[in-house]
PDB file of C-alpha atoms in Angstrom:
ATOM      1  CA  MET A   1     123.683 133.536  72.992  1.00 82.00           C
ATOM      2  CA  THR A   2     120.272 131.874  73.319  1.00 93.00           C
ATOM      3  CA  ILE A   3     119.102 131.371  76.902  1.00 96.00           C
ATOM      4  CA  TYR A   4     117.163 128.214  77.763  1.00 98.00           C
ATOM      5  CA  SER A   5     115.627 127.000  81.003  1.00 98.00           C
ATOM      6  CA  LYS A   6     116.482 123.544  82.298  1.00 98.00           C
ATOM      7  CA  ILE A   7     115.236 121.391  85.189  1.00 98.00           C
ATOM      8  CA  ILE A   8     118.226 120.795  87.468  1.00 98.00           C
ATOM      9  CA  GLY A   9     116.458 119.498  90.577  1.00 98.00           C
ATOM     10  CA  THR A  10     113.206 117.831  91.625  1.00 98.00           C
ATOM     11  CA  GLY A  11     111.675 117.130  95.014  1.00 98.00           C
ATOM     12  CA  SER A  12     108.447 115.892  96.552  1.00 98.00           C
ATOM     13  CA  TYR A  13     106.886 115.352  99.942  1.00 99.00           C
ATOM     14  CA  LEU A  14     103.884 113.361 101.125  1.00 98.00           C
ATOM     15  CA  PRO A  15     102.577 113.772 104.682  1.00 98.00           C
ATOM     16  CA  PRO A  16     103.311 110.666 106.817  1.00 98.00           C
ATOM     17  CA  ARG A  17      99.696 109.620 107.304  1.00 98.00           C
ATOM     18  CA  ARG A  18      98.925 107.069 104.568  1.00 98.00           C
ATOM     19  CA  VAL A  19      95.274 106.064 104.202  1.00 98.00           C
ATOM     20  CA  THR A  20      94.490 102.903 102.251  1.00 98.00           C
ATOM     21  CA  ASN A  21      91.160 102.299 100.545  1.00 98.00           C
ATOM     22  CA  ASP A  22      90.222  99.754 103.209  1.00 97.00           C
ATOM     23  CA  GLU A  23      90.841 102.292 105.983  1.00 97.00           C
ATOM     24  CA  LEU A  24      88.890 104.981 104.153  1.00 97.00           C
ATOM     25  CA  VAL A  25      85.985 102.600 103.506  1.00 97.00           C
ATOM     26  CA  VAL A  26      85.684 101.968 107.265  1.00 96.00           C
ATOM     27  CA  GLN A  27      85.782 105.700 108.043  1.00 95.00           C
ATOM     28  CA  LEU A  28      83.120 106.445 105.427  1.00 96.00           C
ATOM     29  CA  ALA A  29      80.894 103.597 106.600  1.00 95.00           C
ATOM     30  CA  ALA A  30      80.744 105.291 110.017  1.00 94.00           C
ATOM     31  CA  LYS A  31      79.233 108.285 108.209  1.00 91.00           C
ATOM     32  CA  GLY A  32      76.740 106.101 106.332  1.00 93.00           C
ATOM     33  CA  VAL A  33      78.645 106.393 103.027  1.00 94.00           C
ATOM     34  CA  GLU A  34      78.913 103.060 101.240  1.00 94.00           C
ATOM     35  CA  THR A  35      81.858 102.251  98.978  1.00 95.00           C
ATOM     36  CA  SER A  36      84.542  99.585  98.606  1.00 96.00           C
ATOM     37  CA  ASP A  37      88.159  99.096  97.597  1.00 97.00           C
ATOM     38  CA  GLU A  38      86.980  97.424  94.385  1.00 97.00           C
ATOM     39  CA  TRP A  39      84.671 100.347  93.527  1.00 95.00           C
ATOM     40  CA  ILE A  40      87.477 102.892  94.044  1.00 97.00           C
ATOM     41  CA  VAL A  41      90.174 100.935  92.177  1.00 97.00           C
ATOM     42  CA  THR A  42      87.904 100.066  89.243  1.00 95.00           C
ATOM     43  CA  ARG A  43      86.908 103.691  88.644  1.00 92.00           C
ATOM     44  CA  SER A  44      90.178 105.472  89.430  1.00 96.00           C
ATOM     45  CA  GLY A  45      93.075 103.076  89.970  1.00 97.00           C
ATOM     46  CA  ILE A  46      93.630 104.615  93.422  1.00 98.00           C
ATOM     47  CA  LYS A  47      94.666 102.296  96.263  1.00 98.00           C
ATOM     48  CA  ALA A  48      95.900 104.794  98.857  1.00 98.00           C
ATOM     49  CA  ARG A  49      96.462 108.487  99.505  1.00 98.00           C
ATOM     50  CA  HIS A  50      98.127 110.667 102.149  1.00 98.00           C
ATOM     51  CA  PHE A  51      96.357 113.111 104.479  1.00 98.00           C
ATOM     52  CA  ALA A  52      98.015 115.997 106.320  1.00 98.00           C
ATOM     53  CA  ASP A  53      97.598 116.413 110.061  1.00 98.00           C
ATOM     54  CA  ALA A  54      95.303 119.178 111.309  1.00 97.00           C
ATOM     55  CA  ASP A  55      98.147 121.561 112.202  1.00 97.00           C
ATOM     56  CA  VAL A  56      99.881 121.261 108.807  1.00 98.00           C
ATOM     57  CA  VAL A  57      99.387 123.803 106.011  1.00 98.00           C
ATOM     58  CA  ALA A  58     100.304 123.845 102.325  1.00 98.00           C
ATOM     59  CA  SER A  59     103.497 125.849 102.876  1.00 98.00           C
ATOM     60  CA  ASP A  60     104.777 123.147 105.261  1.00 98.00           C
ATOM     61  CA  LEU A  61     104.476 120.492 102.570  1.00 99.00           C
ATOM     62  CA  GLY A  62     105.788 122.859  99.894  1.00 98.00           C
ATOM     63  CA  ALA A  63     108.860 123.816 101.899  1.00 98.00           C
ATOM     64  CA  GLU A  64     109.807 120.160 102.397  1.00 98.00           C
ATOM     65  CA  ALA A  65     109.481 119.418  98.671  1.00 99.00           C
ATOM     66  CA  ALA A  66     111.468 122.578  97.861  1.00 99.00           C
ATOM     67  CA  LYS A  67     114.323 121.582 100.188  1.00 98.00           C
ATOM     68  CA  ARG A  68     114.670 118.264  98.378  1.00 98.00           C
ATOM     69  CA  ALA A  69     114.633 119.932  94.957  1.00 99.00           C
ATOM     70  CA  LEU A  70     117.303 122.419  96.068  1.00 98.00           C
ATOM     71  CA  GLU A  71     119.424 119.579  97.440  1.00 98.00           C
ATOM     72  CA  MET A  72     119.308 117.735  94.103  1.00 98.00           C
ATOM     73  CA  ALA A  73     120.078 120.981  92.253  1.00 98.00           C
ATOM     74  CA  LYS A  74     123.027 121.610  94.604  1.00 98.00           C
ATOM     75  CA  LEU A  75     121.777 125.143  95.238  1.00 98.00           C
ATOM     76  CA  ASP A  76     121.253 127.147  98.398  1.00 98.00           C
ATOM     77  CA  ALA A  77     117.834 128.694  98.963  1.00 98.00           C
ATOM     78  CA  ASN A  78     119.420 132.143  98.550  1.00 98.00           C
ATOM     79  CA  ASP A  79     120.432 131.232  94.991  1.00 98.00           C
ATOM     80  CA  ILE A  80     116.740 131.369  94.040  1.00 98.00           C
ATOM     81  CA  ASP A  81     115.522 134.647  92.546  1.00 97.00           C
ATOM     82  CA  LEU A  82     111.860 133.734  91.968  1.00 98.00           C
ATOM     83  CA  ILE A  83     109.388 131.407  93.675  1.00 98.00           C
ATOM     84  CA  LEU A  84     106.191 130.384  91.872  1.00 99.00           C
ATOM     85  CA  LEU A  85     103.793 128.269  93.911  1.00 98.00           C
ATOM     86  CA  ALA A  86     100.751 126.543  92.445  1.00 98.00           C
ATOM     87  CA  THR A  87      97.944 125.802  94.899  1.00 98.00           C
ATOM     88  CA  THR A  88      94.181 125.749  95.257  1.00 97.00           C
ATOM     89  CA  THR A  89      94.439 125.262  99.026  1.00 97.00           C
ATOM     90  CA  PRO A  90      96.541 128.216 100.237  1.00 97.00           C
ATOM     91  CA  ASP A  91      97.588 128.684 103.856  1.00 96.00           C
ATOM     92  CA  HIS A  92      95.226 131.626 104.292  1.00 93.00           C
ATOM     93  CA  CYS A  93      91.644 132.253 103.265  1.00 85.00           C
ATOM     94  CA  GLY A  94      91.745 134.968 100.641  1.00 81.00           C
ATOM     95  CA  GLY A  95      95.185 133.811  99.583  1.00 84.00           C
ATOM     96  CA  PHE A  96      97.368 136.351 101.370  1.00 91.00           C
ATOM     97  CA  PRO A  97     100.040 136.424 102.421  1.00 96.00           C
ATOM     98  CA  SER A  98     100.763 134.130  99.507  1.00 98.00           C
ATOM     99  CA  THR A  99     101.771 130.563 100.222  1.00 98.00           C
ATOM    100  CA  ALA A 100     104.853 131.245  98.072  1.00 98.00           C
ATOM    101  CA  CYS A 101     105.951 133.926 100.553  1.00 98.00           C
ATOM    102  CA  ARG A 102     105.337 131.522 103.422  1.00 98.00           C
ATOM    103  CA  VAL A 103     107.568 128.915 101.727  1.00 98.00           C
ATOM    104  CA  GLN A 104     110.222 131.593 101.203  1.00 98.00           C
ATOM    105  CA  ALA A 105     110.258 132.254 104.954  1.00 98.00           C
ATOM    106  CA  LYS A 106     110.287 128.557 105.874  1.00 98.00           C
ATOM    107  CA  LEU A 107     113.289 127.979 103.615  1.00 98.00           C
ATOM    108  CA  GLY A 108     115.145 130.524 105.769  1.00 98.00           C
ATOM    109  CA  MET A 109     115.969 132.757 102.816  1.00 97.00           C
ATOM    110  CA  THR A 110     117.858 135.868 103.880  1.00 96.00           C
ATOM    111  CA  LYS A 111     118.047 137.293 100.361  1.00 94.00           C
ATOM    112  CA  THR A 112     114.811 138.767  99.048  1.00 96.00           C
ATOM    113  CA  CYS A 113     113.331 137.559  95.784  1.00 97.00           C
ATOM    114  CA  ALA A 114     109.994 137.678  93.984  1.00 98.00           C
ATOM    115  CA  ALA A 115     107.406 135.141  95.180  1.00 98.00           C
ATOM    116  CA  PHE A 116     103.761 134.655  94.269  1.00 98.00           C
ATOM    117  CA  ASP A 117     101.036 132.042  93.907  1.00 98.00           C
ATOM    118  CA  VAL A 118      99.574 130.659  90.692  1.00 98.00           C
ATOM    119  CA  GLN A 119      95.932 129.519  90.690  1.00 97.00           C
ATOM    120  CA  ALA A 120      94.996 127.217  87.820  1.00 97.00           C
ATOM    121  CA  VAL A 121      93.822 124.286  89.975  1.00 97.00           C
ATOM    122  CA  CYS A 122      95.217 120.952  88.697  1.00 98.00           C
ATOM    123  CA  SER A 123      96.937 122.724  85.785  1.00 98.00           C
ATOM    124  CA  GLY A 124      98.756 125.044  88.176  1.00 98.00           C
ATOM    125  CA  PHE A 125     102.131 123.335  87.909  1.00 98.00           C
ATOM    126  CA  VAL A 126     102.287 123.394  84.100  1.00 98.00           C
ATOM    127  CA  TYR A 127     101.101 127.013  84.149  1.00 98.00           C
ATOM    128  CA  ALA A 128     103.839 127.912  86.653  1.00 98.00           C
ATOM    129  CA  MET A 129     106.456 126.020  84.633  1.00 98.00           C
ATOM    130  CA  SER A 130     105.427 127.926  81.506  1.00 98.00           C
ATOM    131  CA  MET A 131     105.791 131.226  83.353  1.00 98.00           C
ATOM    132  CA  ALA A 132     109.149 130.263  84.855  1.00 98.00           C
ATOM    133  CA  ASP A 133     110.452 129.261  81.428  1.00 98.00           C
ATOM    134  CA  ALA A 134     109.370 132.614  79.961  1.00 98.00           C
ATOM    135  CA  PHE A 135     111.025 134.600  82.776  1.00 98.00           C
ATOM    136  CA  ILE A 136     114.311 132.717  82.360  1.00 98.00           C
ATOM    137  CA  ARG A 137     114.339 132.954  78.551  1.00 98.00           C
ATOM    138  CA  ALA A 138     113.715 136.693  78.837  1.00 97.00           C
ATOM    139  CA  GLY A 139     116.749 137.018  81.099  1.00 97.00           C
ATOM    140  CA  VAL A 140     114.652 138.356  83.987  1.00 97.00           C
ATOM    141  CA  HIS A 141     115.449 135.488  86.382  1.00 98.00           C
ATOM    142  CA  LYS A 142     118.184 132.856  86.581  1.00 98.00           C
ATOM    143  CA  ASN A 143     117.087 130.273  89.161  1.00 98.00           C
ATOM    144  CA  VAL A 144     113.362 129.722  89.627  1.00 98.00           C
ATOM    145  CA  LEU A 145     111.816 127.474  92.263  1.00 99.00           C
ATOM    146  CA  VAL A 146     108.473 126.099  91.065  1.00 99.00           C
ATOM    147  CA  VAL A 147     106.420 124.496  93.839  1.00 99.00           C
ATOM    148  CA  ALA A 148     102.981 122.881  93.884  1.00 99.00           C
ATOM    149  CA  SER A 149     101.375 122.102  97.230  1.00 98.00           C
ATOM    150  CA  GLU A 150      97.857 120.962  98.045  1.00 98.00           C
ATOM    151  CA  ILE A 151      95.799 119.812 101.041  1.00 98.00           C
ATOM    152  CA  TYR A 152      92.639 118.556  99.386  1.00 98.00           C
ATOM    153  CA  SER A 153      91.517 116.527 102.403  1.00 97.00           C
ATOM    154  CA  ARG A 154      90.223 119.869 103.758  1.00 96.00           C
ATOM    155  CA  VAL A 155      88.027 120.731 100.767  1.00 96.00           C
ATOM    156  CA  VAL A 156      86.414 117.403  99.825  1.00 96.00           C
ATOM    157  CA  ASP A 157      83.031 116.428 101.263  1.00 95.00           C
ATOM    158  CA  PHE A 158      83.442 113.089 103.034  1.00 96.00           C
ATOM    159  CA  ASN A 159      79.733 112.482 102.541  1.00 94.00           C
ATOM    160  CA  ASP A 160      80.242 112.494  98.763  1.00 93.00           C
ATOM    161  CA  ARG A 161      81.894 109.263  97.674  1.00 91.00           C
ATOM    162  CA  SER A 162      82.256 110.493  94.085  1.00 90.00           C
ATOM    163  CA  THR A 163      85.005 112.924  95.185  1.00 94.00           C
ATOM    164  CA  CYS A 164      86.256 112.097  98.693  1.00 96.00           C
ATOM    165  CA  VAL A 165      87.873 108.806  97.635  1.00 97.00           C
ATOM    166  CA  LEU A 166      89.853 110.447  94.825  1.00 97.00           C
ATOM    167  CA  PHE A 167      91.929 113.174  96.450  1.00 98.00           C
ATOM    168  CA  GLY A 168      94.989 113.354  98.682  1.00 98.00           C
ATOM    169  CA  ASP A 169      97.568 115.782 100.025  1.00 98.00           C
ATOM    170  CA  GLY A 170     101.154 116.378  98.931  1.00 98.00           C
ATOM    171  CA  ALA A 171     103.698 118.690  97.358  1.00 99.00           C
ATOM    172  CA  GLY A 172     106.244 118.646  94.556  1.00 99.00           C
ATOM    173  CA  ALA A 173     108.909 121.077  93.381  1.00 99.00           C
ATOM    174  CA  VAL A 174     111.443 121.665  90.633  1.00 98.00           C
ATOM    175  CA  VAL A 175     114.341 124.068  90.212  1.00 98.00           C
ATOM    176  CA  LEU A 176     114.552 125.618  86.755  1.00 98.00           C
ATOM    177  CA  SER A 177     117.814 127.348  85.867  1.00 98.00           C
ATOM    178  CA  ALA A 178     119.196 129.314  82.950  1.00 98.00           C
ATOM    179  CA  SER A 179     121.225 127.102  80.600  1.00 98.00           C
ATOM    180  CA  ASN A 180     122.931 127.235  77.231  1.00 96.00           C
ATOM    181  CA  GLU A 181     121.482 123.773  76.524  1.00 95.00           C
ATOM    182  CA  PRO A 182     117.802 123.225  75.603  1.00 96.00           C
ATOM    183  CA  GLY A 183     115.727 122.078  78.560  1.00 98.00           C
ATOM    184  CA  ILE A 184     112.121 123.257  78.322  1.00 98.00           C
ATOM    185  CA  LEU A 185     111.399 122.629  74.636  1.00 98.00           C
ATOM    186  CA  ALA A 186     107.814 123.922  74.421  1.00 98.00           C
ATOM    187  CA  THR A 187     104.905 124.993  76.621  1.00 98.00           C
ATOM    188  CA  LYS A 188     101.222 125.664  75.961  1.00 98.00           C
ATOM    189  CA  MET A 189      98.397 126.901  78.185  1.00 98.00           C
ATOM    190  CA  HIS A 190      94.626 126.986  77.579  1.00 98.00           C
ATOM    191  CA  ALA A 191      91.485 127.942  79.474  1.00 98.00           C
ATOM    192  CA  ASP A 192      87.745 127.817  78.817  1.00 98.00           C
ATOM    193  CA  GLY A 193      85.808 129.733  81.440  1.00 97.00           C
ATOM    194  CA  HIS A 194      82.506 128.679  79.869  1.00 97.00           C
ATOM    195  CA  GLN A 195      83.022 125.251  81.456  1.00 97.00           C
ATOM    196  CA  ASN A 196      83.675 126.496  84.978  1.00 95.00           C
ATOM    197  CA  GLU A 197      80.600 124.814  86.465  1.00 95.00           C
ATOM    198  CA  ILE A 198      81.766 121.210  85.996  1.00 95.00           C
ATOM    199  CA  LEU A 199      84.634 121.569  88.481  1.00 94.00           C
ATOM    200  CA  HIS A 200      84.488 124.327  91.063  1.00 93.00           C
ATOM    201  CA  MET A 201      84.122 125.525  94.643  1.00 89.00           C
ATOM    202  CA  ASP A 202      81.515 128.237  95.100  1.00 89.00           C
ATOM    203  CA  ALA A 203      82.392 129.527  98.588  1.00 88.00           C
ATOM    204  CA  THR A 204      82.900 133.285  98.921  1.00 88.00           C
ATOM    205  CA  LEU A 205      83.786 135.598 101.804  1.00 86.00           C
ATOM    206  CA  ASN A 206      81.346 138.369 102.647  1.00 88.00           C
ATOM    207  CA  CYS A 207      82.265 140.635 105.560  1.00 87.00           C
ATOM    208  CA  GLY A 208      84.161 137.820 107.254  1.00 86.00           C
ATOM    209  CA  VAL A 209      81.394 135.256 106.730  1.00 88.00           C
ATOM    210  CA  LEU A 210      81.800 132.229 104.446  1.00 84.00           C
ATOM    211  CA  GLU A 211      78.906 132.030 102.005  1.00 90.00           C
ATOM    212  CA  GLY A 212      78.193 129.024  99.805  1.00 88.00           C
ATOM    213  CA  SER A 213      79.764 125.581 100.047  1.00 89.00           C
ATOM    214  CA  GLY A 214      83.365 125.225 101.169  1.00 89.00           C
ATOM    215  CA  PHE A 215      83.560 121.835  99.465  1.00 94.00           C
ATOM    216  CA  MET A 216      84.682 121.217  95.910  1.00 93.00           C
ATOM    217  CA  TYR A 217      82.161 120.023  93.322  1.00 94.00           C
ATOM    218  CA  MET A 218      83.056 117.883  90.327  1.00 95.00           C
ATOM    219  CA  ASP A 219      80.927 116.480  87.529  1.00 94.00           C
ATOM    220  CA  GLY A 220      83.170 113.482  87.002  1.00 91.00           C
ATOM    221  CA  GLN A 221      81.704 112.301  83.694  1.00 93.00           C
ATOM    222  CA  ALA A 222      81.845 115.769  82.145  1.00 95.00           C
ATOM    223  CA  VAL A 223      85.450 116.312  83.276  1.00 95.00           C
ATOM    224  CA  PHE A 224      86.425 112.883  81.939  1.00 94.00           C
ATOM    225  CA  LYS A 225      85.008 113.633  78.483  1.00 94.00           C
ATOM    226  CA  VAL A 226      86.856 116.939  78.202  1.00 96.00           C
ATOM    227  CA  ALA A 227      90.087 115.619  79.720  1.00 96.00           C
ATOM    228  CA  VAL A 228      90.632 112.713  77.342  1.00 93.00           C
ATOM    229  CA  THR A 229      90.253 115.093  74.401  1.00 95.00           C
ATOM    230  CA  VAL A 230      92.224 118.167  75.483  1.00 97.00           C
ATOM    231  CA  LEU A 231      95.159 116.319  77.059  1.00 97.00           C
ATOM    232  CA  GLY A 232      95.824 114.597  73.758  1.00 96.00           C
ATOM    233  CA  GLN A 233      95.373 117.819  71.829  1.00 98.00           C
ATOM    234  CA  VAL A 234      97.705 119.928  73.975  1.00 98.00           C
ATOM    235  CA  GLY A 235     100.276 117.152  73.951  1.00 98.00           C
ATOM    236  CA  HIS A 236     100.282 117.197  70.157  1.00 98.00           C
ATOM    237  CA  GLU A 237     100.530 121.004  70.234  1.00 98.00           C
ATOM    238  CA  VAL A 238     103.779 121.109  72.211  1.00 98.00           C
ATOM    239  CA  LEU A 239     105.252 118.273  70.141  1.00 98.00           C
ATOM    240  CA  GLU A 240     104.500 120.216  66.972  1.00 98.00           C
ATOM    241  CA  MET A 241     105.977 123.384  68.477  1.00 98.00           C
ATOM    242  CA  ALA A 242     109.204 121.485  69.154  1.00 98.00           C
ATOM    243  CA  SER A 243     109.162 119.760  65.739  1.00 98.00           C
ATOM    244  CA  MET A 244     108.994 116.364  67.445  1.00 98.00           C
ATOM    245  CA  ASN A 245     106.722 113.346  67.262  1.00 96.00           C
ATOM    246  CA  ALA A 246     105.390 111.075  70.005  1.00 96.00           C
ATOM    247  CA  SER A 247     107.943 108.347  69.270  1.00 96.00           C
ATOM    248  CA  GLU A 248     110.625 110.722  70.593  1.00 98.00           C
ATOM    249  CA  VAL A 249     108.911 111.059  73.978  1.00 98.00           C
ATOM    250  CA  ASP A 250     110.628 108.846  76.556  1.00 98.00           C
ATOM    251  CA  TRP A 251     108.070 109.414  79.316  1.00 98.00           C
ATOM    252  CA  LEU A 252     104.563 110.846  79.574  1.00 98.00           C
ATOM    253  CA  VAL A 253     103.996 112.348  83.033  1.00 98.00           C
ATOM    254  CA  PRO A 254     100.309 113.303  83.030  1.00 98.00           C
ATOM    255  CA  HIS A 255      98.143 114.802  85.733  1.00 98.00           C
ATOM    256  CA  GLN A 256      97.471 111.929  88.120  1.00 98.00           C
ATOM    257  CA  ALA A 257      93.694 112.150  88.411  1.00 95.00           C
ATOM    258  CA  ASN A 258      92.396 108.867  87.098  1.00 93.00           C
ATOM    259  CA  VAL A 259      94.154 105.904  85.470  1.00 96.00           C
ATOM    260  CA  ARG A 260      91.522 105.694  82.736  1.00 94.00           C
ATOM    261  CA  ILE A 261      92.060 109.339  81.752  1.00 96.00           C
ATOM    262  CA  MET A 262      95.824 108.795  81.617  1.00 96.00           C
ATOM    263  CA  GLN A 263      95.439 105.656  79.518  1.00 96.00           C
ATOM    264  CA  SER A 264      93.107 107.442  77.109  1.00 95.00           C
ATOM    265  CA  ALA A 265      95.475 110.413  76.772  1.00 95.00           C
ATOM    266  CA  ALA A 266      98.429 108.105  76.118  1.00 97.00           C
ATOM    267  CA  LYS A 267      96.446 106.262  73.452  1.00 96.00           C
ATOM    268  CA  ARG A 268      95.535 109.506  71.674  1.00 95.00           C
ATOM    269  CA  LEU A 269      99.189 110.533  71.762  1.00 96.00           C
ATOM    270  CA  LYS A 270     100.261 107.058  70.597  1.00 96.00           C
ATOM    271  CA  ILE A 271     102.544 106.689  73.619  1.00 97.00           C
ATOM    272  CA  PRO A 272     102.709 103.100  74.986  1.00 97.00           C
ATOM    273  CA  GLU A 273     101.340 102.615  78.500  1.00 95.00           C
ATOM    274  CA  GLU A 274     104.717 101.318  79.682  1.00 97.00           C
ATOM    275  CA  ARG A 275     106.108 104.827  79.033  1.00 98.00           C
ATOM    276  CA  VAL A 276     103.518 106.522  81.264  1.00 98.00           C
ATOM    277  CA  VAL A 277     104.574 107.439  84.814  1.00 98.00           C
ATOM    278  CA  VAL A 278     101.775 106.463  87.221  1.00 98.00           C
ATOM    279  CA  THR A 279     101.718 107.394  90.915  1.00 98.00           C
ATOM    280  CA  VAL A 280      97.991 108.021  91.395  1.00 98.00           C
ATOM    281  CA  ASP A 281      97.561 104.512  92.782  1.00 98.00           C
ATOM    282  CA  GLN A 282      99.565 105.513  95.882  1.00 98.00           C
ATOM    283  CA  THR A 283      98.914 109.260  96.149  1.00 98.00           C
ATOM    284  CA  GLY A 284      95.418 109.865  94.842  1.00 98.00           C
ATOM    285  CA  ASN A 285      94.757 113.119  93.009  1.00 98.00           C
ATOM    286  CA  THR A 286      96.880 115.831  94.643  1.00 98.00           C
ATOM    287  CA  SER A 287      95.719 118.485  92.143  1.00 98.00           C
ATOM    288  CA  ALA A 288      98.565 120.798  91.048  1.00 98.00           C
ATOM    289  CA  SER A 289     101.083 118.621  92.916  1.00 98.00           C
ATOM    290  CA  THR A 290     100.517 115.415  90.952  1.00 98.00           C
ATOM    291  CA  ILE A 291     102.945 116.040  88.082  1.00 98.00           C
ATOM    292  CA  PRO A 292     105.945 117.216  90.153  1.00 98.00           C
ATOM    293  CA  ILE A 293     105.406 114.334  92.612  1.00 98.00           C
ATOM    294  CA  ALA A 294     105.310 111.832  89.743  1.00 98.00           C
ATOM    295  CA  LEU A 295     108.288 113.484  88.033  1.00 98.00           C
ATOM    296  CA  ASP A 296     110.374 113.368  91.213  1.00 98.00           C
ATOM    297  CA  THR A 297     109.377 109.760  91.907  1.00 98.00           C
ATOM    298  CA  ALA A 298     110.528 108.672  88.445  1.00 98.00           C
ATOM    299  CA  MET A 299     113.725 110.727  88.714  1.00 98.00           C
ATOM    300  CA  ARG A 300     114.687 109.163  92.022  1.00 98.00           C
ATOM    301  CA  ASP A 301     113.866 105.561  91.078  1.00 98.00           C
ATOM    302  CA  GLY A 302     115.988 105.891  87.936  1.00 98.00           C
ATOM    303  CA  ARG A 303     113.308 105.672  85.273  1.00 98.00           C
ATOM    304  CA  ILE A 304     113.841 109.229  84.060  1.00 98.00           C
ATOM    305  CA  LYS A 305     117.420 109.869  82.992  1.00 97.00           C
ATOM    306  CA  SER A 306     119.450 112.820  81.745  1.00 96.00           C
ATOM    307  CA  GLY A 307     118.823 113.574  78.088  1.00 97.00           C
ATOM    308  CA  GLN A 308     115.367 112.003  77.975  1.00 98.00           C
ATOM    309  CA  ASN A 309     112.309 113.844  76.653  1.00 98.00           C
ATOM    310  CA  ILE A 310     109.439 114.231  79.111  1.00 98.00           C
ATOM    311  CA  LEU A 311     105.893 115.311  78.230  1.00 98.00           C
ATOM    312  CA  MET A 312     103.807 116.719  81.099  1.00 98.00           C
ATOM    313  CA  ALA A 313     100.112 117.551  80.618  1.00 98.00           C
ATOM    314  CA  ALA A 314      97.315 118.515  82.997  1.00 98.00           C
ATOM    315  CA  ILE A 315      93.695 119.676  83.156  1.00 98.00           C
ATOM    316  CA  GLY A 316      91.996 121.457  86.041  1.00 97.00           C
ATOM    317  CA  GLY A 317      89.078 123.605  87.096  1.00 97.00           C
ATOM    318  CA  GLY A 318      88.483 126.770  85.142  1.00 96.00           C
ATOM    319  CA  LEU A 319      88.582 124.830  82.943  1.00 97.00           C
ATOM    320  CA  THR A 320      92.332 125.097  82.439  1.00 98.00           C
ATOM    321  CA  TRP A 321      94.752 122.777  80.695  1.00 98.00           C
ATOM    322  CA  GLY A 322      98.288 122.841  79.412  1.00 98.00           C
ATOM    323  CA  ALA A 323     101.471 120.930  78.658  1.00 98.00           C
ATOM    324  CA  VAL A 324     105.236 121.209  79.026  1.00 98.00           C
ATOM    325  CA  LEU A 325     107.731 119.319  76.900  1.00 98.00           C
ATOM    326  CA  ALA A 326     111.139 119.092  78.557  1.00 98.00           C
ATOM    327  CA  ARG A 327     114.524 117.510  77.946  1.00 98.00           C
ATOM    328  CA  MET A 328     116.078 116.412  81.212  1.00 97.00           C
TER     329      MET A 328
END
């Protein structure tokens, strides 16, 4: 019998502190950085974002999103036999112990299972979903918890208006389980390390000392040009792999980085804008977390229904990009 993987639960969590553009503009003005609500909305579509408190780490957000996904899936944490966690902002410098292991502990799991982090920046969730699907299809794991959790308010330079107005904090999660019905229909991952300089963070640890900048750098125009091309291309790739066309896609859930990028990707895929899930206006860019947050939002407000076809696509630093085509 053919084994498939299917999404049976979604969850998301945004830290309570919501920061509107107007509030952020005032905070930046105190630093001598000039911007406006109109400038931010016109260039990104973002109206607000959420910031984590100083004592909160990525595993805190991830654990809350995971609990909600498990509740929807009607599973106990001990039913999970693999945790994959996508993050660029792990709990610990150097990345260990992994944030996935920290989430495992915070879920109160008494049964051991495999747990590790996935680092593909904003593409991390689609990378982790691709891996989870492969593990389940191979019969290695049965119930996989895929989490994405980010605290980007700690790595953006609030003296750089080209990036600090775009990013926010949050987490999303899904439970993928073995099924005899098709769920994940196709996945595809790409990377081009030759373009690493347009979106990166160059800080390194040397004998306990941080060297280089601890802030992210992004060449916005360069990323935009690549994104509008590759998101359309990878979307077409997974549709072709599944022998489907764009008219069969009920919802496009793209990486929530910039409304203009999402609109351009939808146009290249010939998917009407009214079938694009948009949450970036209220969350900002939460990197790897954007797709699972948007997916969970649309699941819980009733837009996404059982049996519908969902196309998820993302691009991130590396450069990395990928897509997942799923039937809910």
